[in-house]
Short mmCIF file of C-alpha atoms and ligand atoms in Angstrom, two decimals:
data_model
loop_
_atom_site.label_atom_id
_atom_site.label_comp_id
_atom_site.label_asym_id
_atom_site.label_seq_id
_atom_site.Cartn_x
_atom_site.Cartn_y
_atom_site.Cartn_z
CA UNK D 194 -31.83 -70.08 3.77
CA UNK D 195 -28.39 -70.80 1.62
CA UNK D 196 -27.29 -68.91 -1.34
CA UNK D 197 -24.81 -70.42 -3.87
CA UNK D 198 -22.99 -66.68 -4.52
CA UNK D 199 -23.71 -63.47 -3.14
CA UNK D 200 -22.45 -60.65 -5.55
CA UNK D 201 -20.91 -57.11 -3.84
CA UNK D 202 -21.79 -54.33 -6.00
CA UNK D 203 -24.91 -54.60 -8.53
CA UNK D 204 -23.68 -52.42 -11.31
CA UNK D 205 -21.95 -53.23 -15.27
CA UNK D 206 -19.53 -55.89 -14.13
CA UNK D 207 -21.73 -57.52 -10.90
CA UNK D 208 -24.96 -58.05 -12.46
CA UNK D 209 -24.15 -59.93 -15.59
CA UNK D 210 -21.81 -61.87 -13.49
CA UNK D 211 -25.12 -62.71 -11.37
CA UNK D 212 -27.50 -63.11 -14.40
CA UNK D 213 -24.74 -65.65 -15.60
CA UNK D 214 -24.58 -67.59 -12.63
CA UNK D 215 -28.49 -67.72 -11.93
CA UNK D 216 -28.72 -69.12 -16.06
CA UNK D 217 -26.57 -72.05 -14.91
CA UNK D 218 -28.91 -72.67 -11.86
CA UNK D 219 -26.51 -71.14 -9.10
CA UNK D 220 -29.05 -69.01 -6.15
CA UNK D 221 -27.40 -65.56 -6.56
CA UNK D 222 -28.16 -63.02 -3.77
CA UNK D 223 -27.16 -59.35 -4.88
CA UNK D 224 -25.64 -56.79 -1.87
CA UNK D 225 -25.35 -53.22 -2.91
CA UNK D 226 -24.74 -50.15 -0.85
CA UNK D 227 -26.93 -48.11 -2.54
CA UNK D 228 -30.75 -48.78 -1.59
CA UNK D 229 -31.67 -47.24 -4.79
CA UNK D 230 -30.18 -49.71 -7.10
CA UNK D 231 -31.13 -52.42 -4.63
CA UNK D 232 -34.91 -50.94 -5.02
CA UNK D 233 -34.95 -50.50 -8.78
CA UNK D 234 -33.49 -54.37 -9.39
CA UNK D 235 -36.25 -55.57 -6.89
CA UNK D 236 -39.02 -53.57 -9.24
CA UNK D 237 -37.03 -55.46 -12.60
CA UNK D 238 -35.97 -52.14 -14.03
CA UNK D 239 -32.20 -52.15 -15.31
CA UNK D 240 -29.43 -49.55 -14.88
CA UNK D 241 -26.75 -50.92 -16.91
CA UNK D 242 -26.53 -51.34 -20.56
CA UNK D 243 -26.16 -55.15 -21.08
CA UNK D 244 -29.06 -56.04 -19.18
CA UNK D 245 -32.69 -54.64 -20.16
CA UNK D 246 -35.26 -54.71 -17.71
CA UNK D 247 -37.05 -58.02 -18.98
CA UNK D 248 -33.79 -59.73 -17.90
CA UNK D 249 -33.70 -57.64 -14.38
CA UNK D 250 -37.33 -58.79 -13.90
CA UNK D 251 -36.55 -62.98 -15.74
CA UNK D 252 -33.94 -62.79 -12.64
CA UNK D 253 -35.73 -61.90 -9.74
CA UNK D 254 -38.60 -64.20 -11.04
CA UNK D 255 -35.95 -67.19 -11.28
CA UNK D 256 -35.57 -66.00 -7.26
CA UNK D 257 -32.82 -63.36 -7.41
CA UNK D 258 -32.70 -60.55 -5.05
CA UNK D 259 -30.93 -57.43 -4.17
CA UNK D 260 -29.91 -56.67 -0.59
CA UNK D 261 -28.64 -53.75 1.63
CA UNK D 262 -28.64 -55.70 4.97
CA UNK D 263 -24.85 -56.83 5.53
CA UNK D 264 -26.10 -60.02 7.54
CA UNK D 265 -27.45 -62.34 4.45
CA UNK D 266 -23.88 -62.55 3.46
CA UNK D 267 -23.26 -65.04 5.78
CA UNK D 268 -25.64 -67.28 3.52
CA UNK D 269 -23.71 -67.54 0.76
CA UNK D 270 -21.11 -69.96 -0.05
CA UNK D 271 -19.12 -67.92 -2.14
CA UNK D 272 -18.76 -63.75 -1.68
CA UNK D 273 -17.09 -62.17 -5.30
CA UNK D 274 -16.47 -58.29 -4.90
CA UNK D 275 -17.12 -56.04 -8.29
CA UNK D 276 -17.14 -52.76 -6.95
CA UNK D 277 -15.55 -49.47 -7.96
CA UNK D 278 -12.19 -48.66 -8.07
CA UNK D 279 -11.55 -45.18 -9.61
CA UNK D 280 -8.68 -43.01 -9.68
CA UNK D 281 -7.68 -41.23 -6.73
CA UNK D 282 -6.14 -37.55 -6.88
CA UNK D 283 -2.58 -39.26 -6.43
CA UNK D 284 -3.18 -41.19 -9.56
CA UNK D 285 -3.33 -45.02 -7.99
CA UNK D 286 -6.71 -47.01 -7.85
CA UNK D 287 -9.26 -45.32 -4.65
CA UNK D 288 -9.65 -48.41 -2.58
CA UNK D 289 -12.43 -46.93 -0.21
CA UNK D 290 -15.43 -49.15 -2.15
CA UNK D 291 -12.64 -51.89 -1.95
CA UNK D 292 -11.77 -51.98 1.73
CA UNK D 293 -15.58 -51.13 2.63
CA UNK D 294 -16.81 -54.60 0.99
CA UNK D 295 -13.90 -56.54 2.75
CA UNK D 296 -14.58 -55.33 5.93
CA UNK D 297 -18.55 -56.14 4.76
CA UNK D 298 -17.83 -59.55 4.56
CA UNK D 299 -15.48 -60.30 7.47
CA UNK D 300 -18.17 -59.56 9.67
CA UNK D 301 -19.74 -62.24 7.93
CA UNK D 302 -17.08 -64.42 6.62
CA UNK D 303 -18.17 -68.38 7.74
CA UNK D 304 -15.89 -71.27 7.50
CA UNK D 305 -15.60 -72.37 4.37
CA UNK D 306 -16.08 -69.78 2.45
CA UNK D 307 -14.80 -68.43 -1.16
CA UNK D 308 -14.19 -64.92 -1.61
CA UNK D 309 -13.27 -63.67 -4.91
CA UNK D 310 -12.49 -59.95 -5.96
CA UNK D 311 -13.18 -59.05 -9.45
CA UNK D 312 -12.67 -55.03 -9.54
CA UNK D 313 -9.53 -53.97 -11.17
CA UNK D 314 -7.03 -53.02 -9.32
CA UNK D 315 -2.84 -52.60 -8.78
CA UNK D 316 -1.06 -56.16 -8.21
CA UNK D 317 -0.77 -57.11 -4.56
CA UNK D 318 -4.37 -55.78 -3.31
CA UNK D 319 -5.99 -59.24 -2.96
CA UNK D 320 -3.46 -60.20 -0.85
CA UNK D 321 -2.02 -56.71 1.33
CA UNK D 322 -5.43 -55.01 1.01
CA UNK D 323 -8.13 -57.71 1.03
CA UNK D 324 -6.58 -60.49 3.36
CA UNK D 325 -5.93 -58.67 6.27
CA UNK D 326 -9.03 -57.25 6.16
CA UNK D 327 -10.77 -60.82 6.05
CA UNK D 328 -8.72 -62.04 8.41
CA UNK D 329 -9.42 -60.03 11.17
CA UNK D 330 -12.72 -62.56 11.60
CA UNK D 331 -10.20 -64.89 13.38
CA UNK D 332 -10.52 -66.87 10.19
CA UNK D 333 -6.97 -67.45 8.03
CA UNK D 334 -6.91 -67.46 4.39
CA UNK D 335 -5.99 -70.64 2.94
CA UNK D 336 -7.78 -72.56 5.62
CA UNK D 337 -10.53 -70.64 7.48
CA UNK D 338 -11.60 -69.37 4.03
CA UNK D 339 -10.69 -69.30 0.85
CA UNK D 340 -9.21 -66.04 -0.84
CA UNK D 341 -8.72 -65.70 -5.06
CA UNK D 342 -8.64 -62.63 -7.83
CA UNK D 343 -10.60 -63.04 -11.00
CA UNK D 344 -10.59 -60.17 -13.56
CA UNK D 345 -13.51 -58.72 -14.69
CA UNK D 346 -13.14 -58.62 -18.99
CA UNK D 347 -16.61 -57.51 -19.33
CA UNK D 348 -17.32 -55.44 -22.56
CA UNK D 349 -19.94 -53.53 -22.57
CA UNK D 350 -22.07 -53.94 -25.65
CA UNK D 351 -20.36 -56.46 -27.35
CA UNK D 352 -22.75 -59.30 -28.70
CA UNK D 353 -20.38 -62.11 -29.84
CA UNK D 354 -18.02 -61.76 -26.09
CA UNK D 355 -20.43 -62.26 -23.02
CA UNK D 356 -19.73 -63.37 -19.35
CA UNK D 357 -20.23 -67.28 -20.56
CA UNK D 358 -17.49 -67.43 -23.15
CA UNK D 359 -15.23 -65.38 -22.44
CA UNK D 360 -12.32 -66.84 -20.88
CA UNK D 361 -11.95 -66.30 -17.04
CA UNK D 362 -8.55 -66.28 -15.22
CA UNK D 363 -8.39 -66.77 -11.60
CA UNK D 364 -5.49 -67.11 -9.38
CA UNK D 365 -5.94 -68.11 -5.63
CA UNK D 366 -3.58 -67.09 -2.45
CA UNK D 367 -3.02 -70.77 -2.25
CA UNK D 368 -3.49 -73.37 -4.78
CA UNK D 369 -6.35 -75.15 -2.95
CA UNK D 370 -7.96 -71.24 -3.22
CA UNK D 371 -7.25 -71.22 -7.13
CA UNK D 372 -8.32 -74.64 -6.86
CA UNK D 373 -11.94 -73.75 -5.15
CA UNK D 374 -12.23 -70.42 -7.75
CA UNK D 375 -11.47 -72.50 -10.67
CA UNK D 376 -14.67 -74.84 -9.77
CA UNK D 377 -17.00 -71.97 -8.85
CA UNK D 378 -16.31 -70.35 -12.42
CA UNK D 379 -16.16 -73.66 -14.21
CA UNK D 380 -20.33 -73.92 -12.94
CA UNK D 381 -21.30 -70.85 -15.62
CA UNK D 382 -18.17 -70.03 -17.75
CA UNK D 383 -16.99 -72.20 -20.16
CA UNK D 384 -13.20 -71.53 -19.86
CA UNK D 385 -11.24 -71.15 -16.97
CA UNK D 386 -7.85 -70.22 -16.76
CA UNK D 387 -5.67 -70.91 -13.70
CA UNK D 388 -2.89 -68.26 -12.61
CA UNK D 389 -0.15 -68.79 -10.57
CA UNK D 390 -1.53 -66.65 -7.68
CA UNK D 391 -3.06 -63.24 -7.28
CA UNK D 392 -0.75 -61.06 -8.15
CA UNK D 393 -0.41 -62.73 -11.68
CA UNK D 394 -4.05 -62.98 -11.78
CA UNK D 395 -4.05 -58.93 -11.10
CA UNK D 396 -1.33 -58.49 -13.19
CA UNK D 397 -2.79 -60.05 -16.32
CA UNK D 398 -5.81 -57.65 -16.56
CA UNK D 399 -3.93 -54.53 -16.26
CA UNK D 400 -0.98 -55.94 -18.94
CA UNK D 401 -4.27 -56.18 -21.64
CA UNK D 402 -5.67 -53.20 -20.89
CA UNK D 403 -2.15 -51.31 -20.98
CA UNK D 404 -1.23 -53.25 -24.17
CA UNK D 405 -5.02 -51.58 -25.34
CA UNK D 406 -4.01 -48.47 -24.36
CA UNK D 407 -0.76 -48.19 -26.11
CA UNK D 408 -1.37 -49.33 -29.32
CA UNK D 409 -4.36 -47.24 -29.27
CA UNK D 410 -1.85 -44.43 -28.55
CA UNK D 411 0.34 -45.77 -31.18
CA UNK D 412 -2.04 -45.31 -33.93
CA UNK D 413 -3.35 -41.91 -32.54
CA UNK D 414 0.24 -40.42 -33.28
CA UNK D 415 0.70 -42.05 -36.51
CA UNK D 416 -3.00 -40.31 -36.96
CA UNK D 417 -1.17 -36.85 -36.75
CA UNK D 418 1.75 -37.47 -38.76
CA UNK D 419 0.08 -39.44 -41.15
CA UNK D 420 -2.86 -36.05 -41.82
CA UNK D 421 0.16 -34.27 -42.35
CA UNK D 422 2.06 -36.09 -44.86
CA UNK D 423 -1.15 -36.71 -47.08
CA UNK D 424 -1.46 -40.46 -46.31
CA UNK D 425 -4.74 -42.27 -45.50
CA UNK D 426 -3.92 -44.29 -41.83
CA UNK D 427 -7.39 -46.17 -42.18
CA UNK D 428 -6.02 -47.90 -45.14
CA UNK D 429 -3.07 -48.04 -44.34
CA UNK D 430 -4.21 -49.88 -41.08
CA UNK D 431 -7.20 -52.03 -43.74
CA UNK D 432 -3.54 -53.30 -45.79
CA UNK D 433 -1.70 -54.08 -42.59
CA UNK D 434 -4.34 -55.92 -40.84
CA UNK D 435 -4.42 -58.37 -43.81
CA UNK D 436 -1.42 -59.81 -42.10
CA UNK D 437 -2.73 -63.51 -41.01
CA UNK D 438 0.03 -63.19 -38.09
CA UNK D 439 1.60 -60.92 -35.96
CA UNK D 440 -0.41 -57.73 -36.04
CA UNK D 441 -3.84 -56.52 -34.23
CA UNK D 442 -5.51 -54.00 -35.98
CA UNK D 443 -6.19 -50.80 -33.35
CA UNK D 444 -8.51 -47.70 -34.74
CA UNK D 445 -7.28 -43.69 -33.84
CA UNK D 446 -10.05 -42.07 -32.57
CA UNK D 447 -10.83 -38.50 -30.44
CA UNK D 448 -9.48 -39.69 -27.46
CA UNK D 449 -10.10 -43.06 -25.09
CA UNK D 450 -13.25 -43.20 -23.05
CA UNK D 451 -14.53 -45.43 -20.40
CA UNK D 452 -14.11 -46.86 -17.13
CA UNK D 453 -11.15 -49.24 -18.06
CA UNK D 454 -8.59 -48.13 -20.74
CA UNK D 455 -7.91 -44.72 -19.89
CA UNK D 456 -7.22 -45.62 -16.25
CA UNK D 457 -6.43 -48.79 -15.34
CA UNK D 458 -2.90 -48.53 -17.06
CA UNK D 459 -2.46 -45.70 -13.99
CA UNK D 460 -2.80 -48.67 -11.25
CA UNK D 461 0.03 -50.10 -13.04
CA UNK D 462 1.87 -47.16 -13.42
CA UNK D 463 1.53 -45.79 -10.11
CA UNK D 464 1.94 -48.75 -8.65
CA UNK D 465 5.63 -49.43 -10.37
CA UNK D 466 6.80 -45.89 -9.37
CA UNK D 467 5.35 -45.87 -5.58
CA UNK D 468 7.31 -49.54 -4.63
CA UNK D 469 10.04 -49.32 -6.93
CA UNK D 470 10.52 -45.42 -7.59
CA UNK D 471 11.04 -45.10 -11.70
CA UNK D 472 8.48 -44.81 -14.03
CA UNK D 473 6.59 -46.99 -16.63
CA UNK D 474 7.38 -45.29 -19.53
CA UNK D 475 5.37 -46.32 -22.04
CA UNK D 476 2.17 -46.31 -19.76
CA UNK D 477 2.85 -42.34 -19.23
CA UNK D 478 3.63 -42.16 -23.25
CA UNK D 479 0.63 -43.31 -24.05
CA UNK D 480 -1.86 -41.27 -21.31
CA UNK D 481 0.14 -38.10 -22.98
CA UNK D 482 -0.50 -39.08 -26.61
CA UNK D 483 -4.34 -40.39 -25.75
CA UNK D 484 -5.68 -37.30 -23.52
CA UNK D 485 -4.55 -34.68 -25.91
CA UNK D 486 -6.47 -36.36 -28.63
CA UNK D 487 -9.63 -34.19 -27.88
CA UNK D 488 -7.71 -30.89 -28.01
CA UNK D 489 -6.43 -32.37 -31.22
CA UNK D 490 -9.44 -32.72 -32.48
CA UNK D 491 -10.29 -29.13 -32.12
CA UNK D 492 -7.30 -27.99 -33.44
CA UNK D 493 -8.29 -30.06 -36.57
CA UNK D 494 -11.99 -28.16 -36.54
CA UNK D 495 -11.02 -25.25 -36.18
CA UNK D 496 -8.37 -25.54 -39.43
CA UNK D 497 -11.54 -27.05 -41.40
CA UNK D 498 -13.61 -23.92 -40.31
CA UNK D 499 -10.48 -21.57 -41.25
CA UNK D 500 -10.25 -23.16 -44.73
CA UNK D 501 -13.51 -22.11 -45.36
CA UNK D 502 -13.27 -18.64 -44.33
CA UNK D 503 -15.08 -19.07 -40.93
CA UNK D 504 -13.99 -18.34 -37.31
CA UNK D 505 -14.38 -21.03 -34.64
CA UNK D 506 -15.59 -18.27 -32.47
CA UNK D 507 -19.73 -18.21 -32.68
CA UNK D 508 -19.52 -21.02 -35.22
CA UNK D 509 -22.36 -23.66 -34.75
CA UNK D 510 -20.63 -27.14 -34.40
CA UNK D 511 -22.54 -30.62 -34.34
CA UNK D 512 -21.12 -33.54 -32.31
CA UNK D 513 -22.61 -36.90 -33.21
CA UNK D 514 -22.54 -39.55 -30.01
CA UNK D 515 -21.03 -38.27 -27.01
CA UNK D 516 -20.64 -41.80 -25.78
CA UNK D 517 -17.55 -43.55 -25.13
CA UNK D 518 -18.23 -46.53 -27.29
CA UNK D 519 -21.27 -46.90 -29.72
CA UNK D 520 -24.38 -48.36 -29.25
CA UNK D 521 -24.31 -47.96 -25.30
CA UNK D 522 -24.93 -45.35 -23.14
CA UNK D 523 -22.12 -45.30 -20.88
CA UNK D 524 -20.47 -41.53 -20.57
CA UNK D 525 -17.52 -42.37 -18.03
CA UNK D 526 -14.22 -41.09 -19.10
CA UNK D 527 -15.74 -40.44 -22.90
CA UNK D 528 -13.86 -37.68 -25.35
CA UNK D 529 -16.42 -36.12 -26.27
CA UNK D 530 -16.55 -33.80 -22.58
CA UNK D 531 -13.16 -32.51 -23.13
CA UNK D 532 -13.70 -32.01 -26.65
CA UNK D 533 -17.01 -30.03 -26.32
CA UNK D 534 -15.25 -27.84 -22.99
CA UNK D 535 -12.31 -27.08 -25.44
CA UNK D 536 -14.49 -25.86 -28.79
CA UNK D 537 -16.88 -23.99 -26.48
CA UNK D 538 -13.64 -22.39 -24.61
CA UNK D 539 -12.75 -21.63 -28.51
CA UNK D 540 -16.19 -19.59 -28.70
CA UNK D 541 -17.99 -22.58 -30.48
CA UNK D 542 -22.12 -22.68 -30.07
CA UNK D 543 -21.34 -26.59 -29.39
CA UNK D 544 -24.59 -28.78 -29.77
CA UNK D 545 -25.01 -32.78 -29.66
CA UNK D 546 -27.23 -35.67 -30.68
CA UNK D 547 -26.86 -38.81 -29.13
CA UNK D 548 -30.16 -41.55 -29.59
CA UNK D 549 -28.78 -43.67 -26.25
CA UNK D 550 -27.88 -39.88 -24.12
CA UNK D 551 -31.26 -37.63 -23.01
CA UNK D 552 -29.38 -35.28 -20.99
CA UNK D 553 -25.17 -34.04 -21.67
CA UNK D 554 -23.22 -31.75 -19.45
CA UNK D 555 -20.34 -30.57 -20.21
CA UNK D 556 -17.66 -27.94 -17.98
CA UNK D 557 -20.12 -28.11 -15.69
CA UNK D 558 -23.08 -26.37 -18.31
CA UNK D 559 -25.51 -28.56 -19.93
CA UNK D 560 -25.09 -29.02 -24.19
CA UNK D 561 -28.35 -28.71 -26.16
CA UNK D 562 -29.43 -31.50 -27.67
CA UNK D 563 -30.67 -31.80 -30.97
CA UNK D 564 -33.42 -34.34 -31.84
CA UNK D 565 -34.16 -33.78 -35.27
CA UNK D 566 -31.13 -35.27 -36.98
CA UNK D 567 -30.97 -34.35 -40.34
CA UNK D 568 -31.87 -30.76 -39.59
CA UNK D 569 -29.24 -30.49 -37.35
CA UNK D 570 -26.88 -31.56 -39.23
CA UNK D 571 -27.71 -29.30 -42.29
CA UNK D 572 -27.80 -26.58 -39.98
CA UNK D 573 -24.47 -26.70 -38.57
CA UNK D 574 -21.21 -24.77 -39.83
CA UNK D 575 -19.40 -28.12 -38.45
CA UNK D 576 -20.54 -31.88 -37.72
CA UNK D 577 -18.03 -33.98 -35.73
CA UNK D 578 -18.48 -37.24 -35.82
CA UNK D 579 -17.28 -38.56 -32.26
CA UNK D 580 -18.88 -41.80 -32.18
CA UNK D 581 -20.47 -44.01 -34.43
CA UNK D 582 -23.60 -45.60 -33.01
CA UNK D 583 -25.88 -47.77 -35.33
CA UNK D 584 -28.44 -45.21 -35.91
CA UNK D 585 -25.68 -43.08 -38.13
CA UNK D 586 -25.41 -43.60 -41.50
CA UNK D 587 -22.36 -41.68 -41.99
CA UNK D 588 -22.23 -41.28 -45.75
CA UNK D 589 -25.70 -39.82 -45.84
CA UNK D 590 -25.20 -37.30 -42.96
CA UNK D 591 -22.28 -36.27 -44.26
CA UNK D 592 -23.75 -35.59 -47.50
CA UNK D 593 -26.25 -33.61 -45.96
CA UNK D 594 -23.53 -31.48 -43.86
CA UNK D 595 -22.14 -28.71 -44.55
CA UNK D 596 -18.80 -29.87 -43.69
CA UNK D 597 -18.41 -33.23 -41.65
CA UNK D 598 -15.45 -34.57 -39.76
CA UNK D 599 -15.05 -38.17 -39.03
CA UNK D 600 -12.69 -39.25 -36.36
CA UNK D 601 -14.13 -42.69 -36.91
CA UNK D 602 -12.60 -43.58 -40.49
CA UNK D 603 -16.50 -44.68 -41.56
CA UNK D 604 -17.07 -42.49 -44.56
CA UNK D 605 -16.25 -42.75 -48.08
CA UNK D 606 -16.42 -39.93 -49.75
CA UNK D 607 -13.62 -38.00 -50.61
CA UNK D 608 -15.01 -34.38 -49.24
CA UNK D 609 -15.31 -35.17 -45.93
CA UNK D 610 -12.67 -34.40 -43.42
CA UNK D 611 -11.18 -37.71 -41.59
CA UNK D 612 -9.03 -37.96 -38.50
N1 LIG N 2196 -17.64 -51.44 -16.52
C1 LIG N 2196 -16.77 -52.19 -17.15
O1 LIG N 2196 -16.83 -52.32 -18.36
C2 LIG N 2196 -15.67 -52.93 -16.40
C3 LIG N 2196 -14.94 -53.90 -17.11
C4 LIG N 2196 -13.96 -54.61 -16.44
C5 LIG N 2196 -13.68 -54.33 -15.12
N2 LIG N 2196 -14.38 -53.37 -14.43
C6 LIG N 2196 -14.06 -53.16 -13.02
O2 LIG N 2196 -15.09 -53.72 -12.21
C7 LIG N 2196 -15.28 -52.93 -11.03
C8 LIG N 2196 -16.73 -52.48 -10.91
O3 LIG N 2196 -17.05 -51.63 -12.01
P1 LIG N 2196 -18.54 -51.36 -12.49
O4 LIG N 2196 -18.39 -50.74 -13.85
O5 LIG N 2196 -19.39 -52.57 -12.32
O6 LIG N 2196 -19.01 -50.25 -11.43
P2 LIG N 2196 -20.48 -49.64 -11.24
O7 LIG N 2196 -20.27 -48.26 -10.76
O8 LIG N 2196 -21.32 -49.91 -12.44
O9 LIG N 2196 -21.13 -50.51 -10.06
C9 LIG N 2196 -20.57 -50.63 -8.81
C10 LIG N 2196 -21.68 -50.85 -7.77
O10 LIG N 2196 -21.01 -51.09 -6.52
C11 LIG N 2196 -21.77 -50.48 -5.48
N3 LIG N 2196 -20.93 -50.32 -4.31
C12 LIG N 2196 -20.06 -49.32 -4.00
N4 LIG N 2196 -19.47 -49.57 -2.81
C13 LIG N 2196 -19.97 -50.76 -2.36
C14 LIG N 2196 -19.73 -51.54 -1.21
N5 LIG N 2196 -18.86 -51.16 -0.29
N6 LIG N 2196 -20.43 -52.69 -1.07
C15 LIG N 2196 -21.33 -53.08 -2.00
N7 LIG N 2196 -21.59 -52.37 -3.12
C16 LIG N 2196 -20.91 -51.23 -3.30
C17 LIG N 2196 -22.26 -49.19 -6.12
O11 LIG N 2196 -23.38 -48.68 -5.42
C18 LIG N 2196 -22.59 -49.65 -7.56
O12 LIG N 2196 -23.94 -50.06 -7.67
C19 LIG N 2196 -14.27 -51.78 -11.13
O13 LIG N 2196 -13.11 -52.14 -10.44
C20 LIG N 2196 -13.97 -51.72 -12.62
O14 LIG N 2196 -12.68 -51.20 -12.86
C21 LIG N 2196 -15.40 -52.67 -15.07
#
């Protein structure tokens, strides 16, 4: 038995990489740690947004199957690692998924083979981290097998960008590496882009995803200002992005959520101080400005609540979505946790309704839910709206609320409170 790819870690960023590669024909063999996700893929039921579990099940009747057993990597012609890499306590990226998958495939590297790692990480990994690893199967990089660094650019929920057409950058230890990633990629994604090596390759995904974070920062403290001196930022943002050139339009919001923006900026970061020993200054200006958003947020509520003659203390507040991005059901990293732990530190009877979230804990308690929409939202002293999904029709809810604050800019009306 051959495979075409075998794909290290079945979860957001592996298994549309696999789905992708099976649609273009490629035999995709899945290895995951984790017998349970292995288990529910066989069965064709999903765990990640983009996928639903028609596709799970279209894949493993097209002959795609998930693994625990180490030894059928040694089928496969091509090995591309997408597994974790969150924070550590010191603030740089937690290798241990990392190092655990290299040493996974070194004792089943075979000549000739392309190994590709896709999870985000500080510049130099592929090549101090990963390499060595490989290596030790008597095989060298370069010529025993071949060793590259693609960046994952997945975004979750996003139905114009997919794994097909958005552009791909890979950059190989040695050019006949880049050379051998550049044709695997060029089989099921229609643009590939060729870096000068790893560690530009590396480098690349963690300069967008700082450049994300910043201007998102940027526009957060214009947010506060801005609320202060009586000037509308969404429209002032609506005129500026009618500038054909030169300017991005970026959104303020409660805080940034997920499993990319508000930490991979930190690999960078910590990666600059630990080798060279100053800091990245606007990296750490931004992570300051972005994670007191939430407590920002409260301070706002609790001025709307004041206003109208009520304490924050026993007051029953609303939070709409809890998500980090709408329409999806991904938690990781979202506002909405610190912002519920700070009102309900306040003395706030904190509830939320989320269509995409069944169960919500936050500071370690669980937050009711609230089913009934509409009634909850006439109920409440307070509805925040934290994030936007496409079940909300803002204007009408907050026409029903009592009060309503937006820290998404969607509403119109001139009574409701906006970020
Ligand atoms: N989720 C995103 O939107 C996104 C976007 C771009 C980049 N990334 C990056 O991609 C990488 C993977 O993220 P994800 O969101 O897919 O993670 P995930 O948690 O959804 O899935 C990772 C999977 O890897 C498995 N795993 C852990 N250790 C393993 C090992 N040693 N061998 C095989 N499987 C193992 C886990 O069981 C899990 O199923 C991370 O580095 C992340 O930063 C994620």
């Amino acid at each position: 038995m051959s495979a075409d790819l075998v794909v290290l870690g079945l979860g957001y960023v592996g298994l549309p990489l696999a789905r992708q590669a099976m649609r273009s024909g490629l035999s995709v063999l899945g290895f995951d740690v984790d017998a349970a996700v292995a288990n529910a893929l066989n069965a064709g039921r999903s765990h990640v947004d983009d996928l639903s579990d028609d596709d799970v099940a279209d894949m493993i009747r097209s002959g795609f199957r998930a693994t625990t057993d180490e030894a059928e990597i040694s089928v496969a012609a091509t090995a591309v690692i997408c597994v974790p890499t969150p924070l550590s306590a010191e603030g740089g990226p937690d290798l241990t998924a990392v190092r655990a998958a290299a040493h996974t495939i070194a004792r089943n590297l075979r000549p000739g083979m392309l190994v590709v790692l896709e999870s985000t990480t500080y510049p130099g990994t592929t090549d101090e981290v990963v390499r060595p690893i490989l290596e030790r199967s008597g095989l060298v990089a370069g010529d025993g097998f071949f060793l590259a660094f693609s960046p994952e650019r997945i975004d979750p929920g996003n139905e114009r960008f997919g794994t097909h057409n958005t552009p791909k950058v890979v950059g190989g230890d040695t050019p006949e590496s880049t050379r051998r990633a550049a044709a695997f990629y060029g089989r099921f994604i229609d643009t590939v882009v060729r870096a000068k090596g790893t560690r530009e390759a590396e480098t690349a995904k963690l300069l967008e995803n700082t450049y994300r974070h910043i201007n998102i920062a940027l526009v957060n403290e214009m947010a506060r200002f801005c609320h202060e001196l009586d000037i509308d930022l969404w429209d002032v943002i609506h005129a500026a992005a009618t500038k054909p050139f030169g300017f991005q339009a970026f959104y303020p919001g409660p805080g940034v959520g997920g499993h990319c923006i508000p930490i991979d900026p930190n690999y960078l970061s910590h990666n600059v101080r630990a080798k060279l020993g100053y800091p990245f200054r606007f990296v750490e200006l931004a992570q300051e400005i972005n994670a007191t958003m939430p407590a920002y947020v409260a301070s706002r509520a609790q001025n709307i609540l004041n206003n109208a003659g009520l304490a924050m203390k026993g007051a029953f507040i609303l939070l709409l979505g809890v998500t980090y991005k709408p329409n999806i059901a991904d938690q990781r990293e979202s506002p909405a946790t610190p912002l519920a732990r700070r009102l309900t530190a306040l003395g706030a009877q904190v509830t939320y309704h989320d269509p995409h979230v069944n169960r919500w804990t936050a500071s370690g308690a669980d937050i009711p839910r609230s089913t009934d929409l509409e009634g909850a939202v006439v109920a409440a002293d307070l509805v925040i709206l934290v994030q936007n999904h496409r079940e909300y029709d803002a204007d009408r809810l907050a026409a029903l609320a009592k009060r309503f604050f937006d820290t998404r800019g969607v509403t119109t009306a001139a009574t409701t409170h906006r970020l």
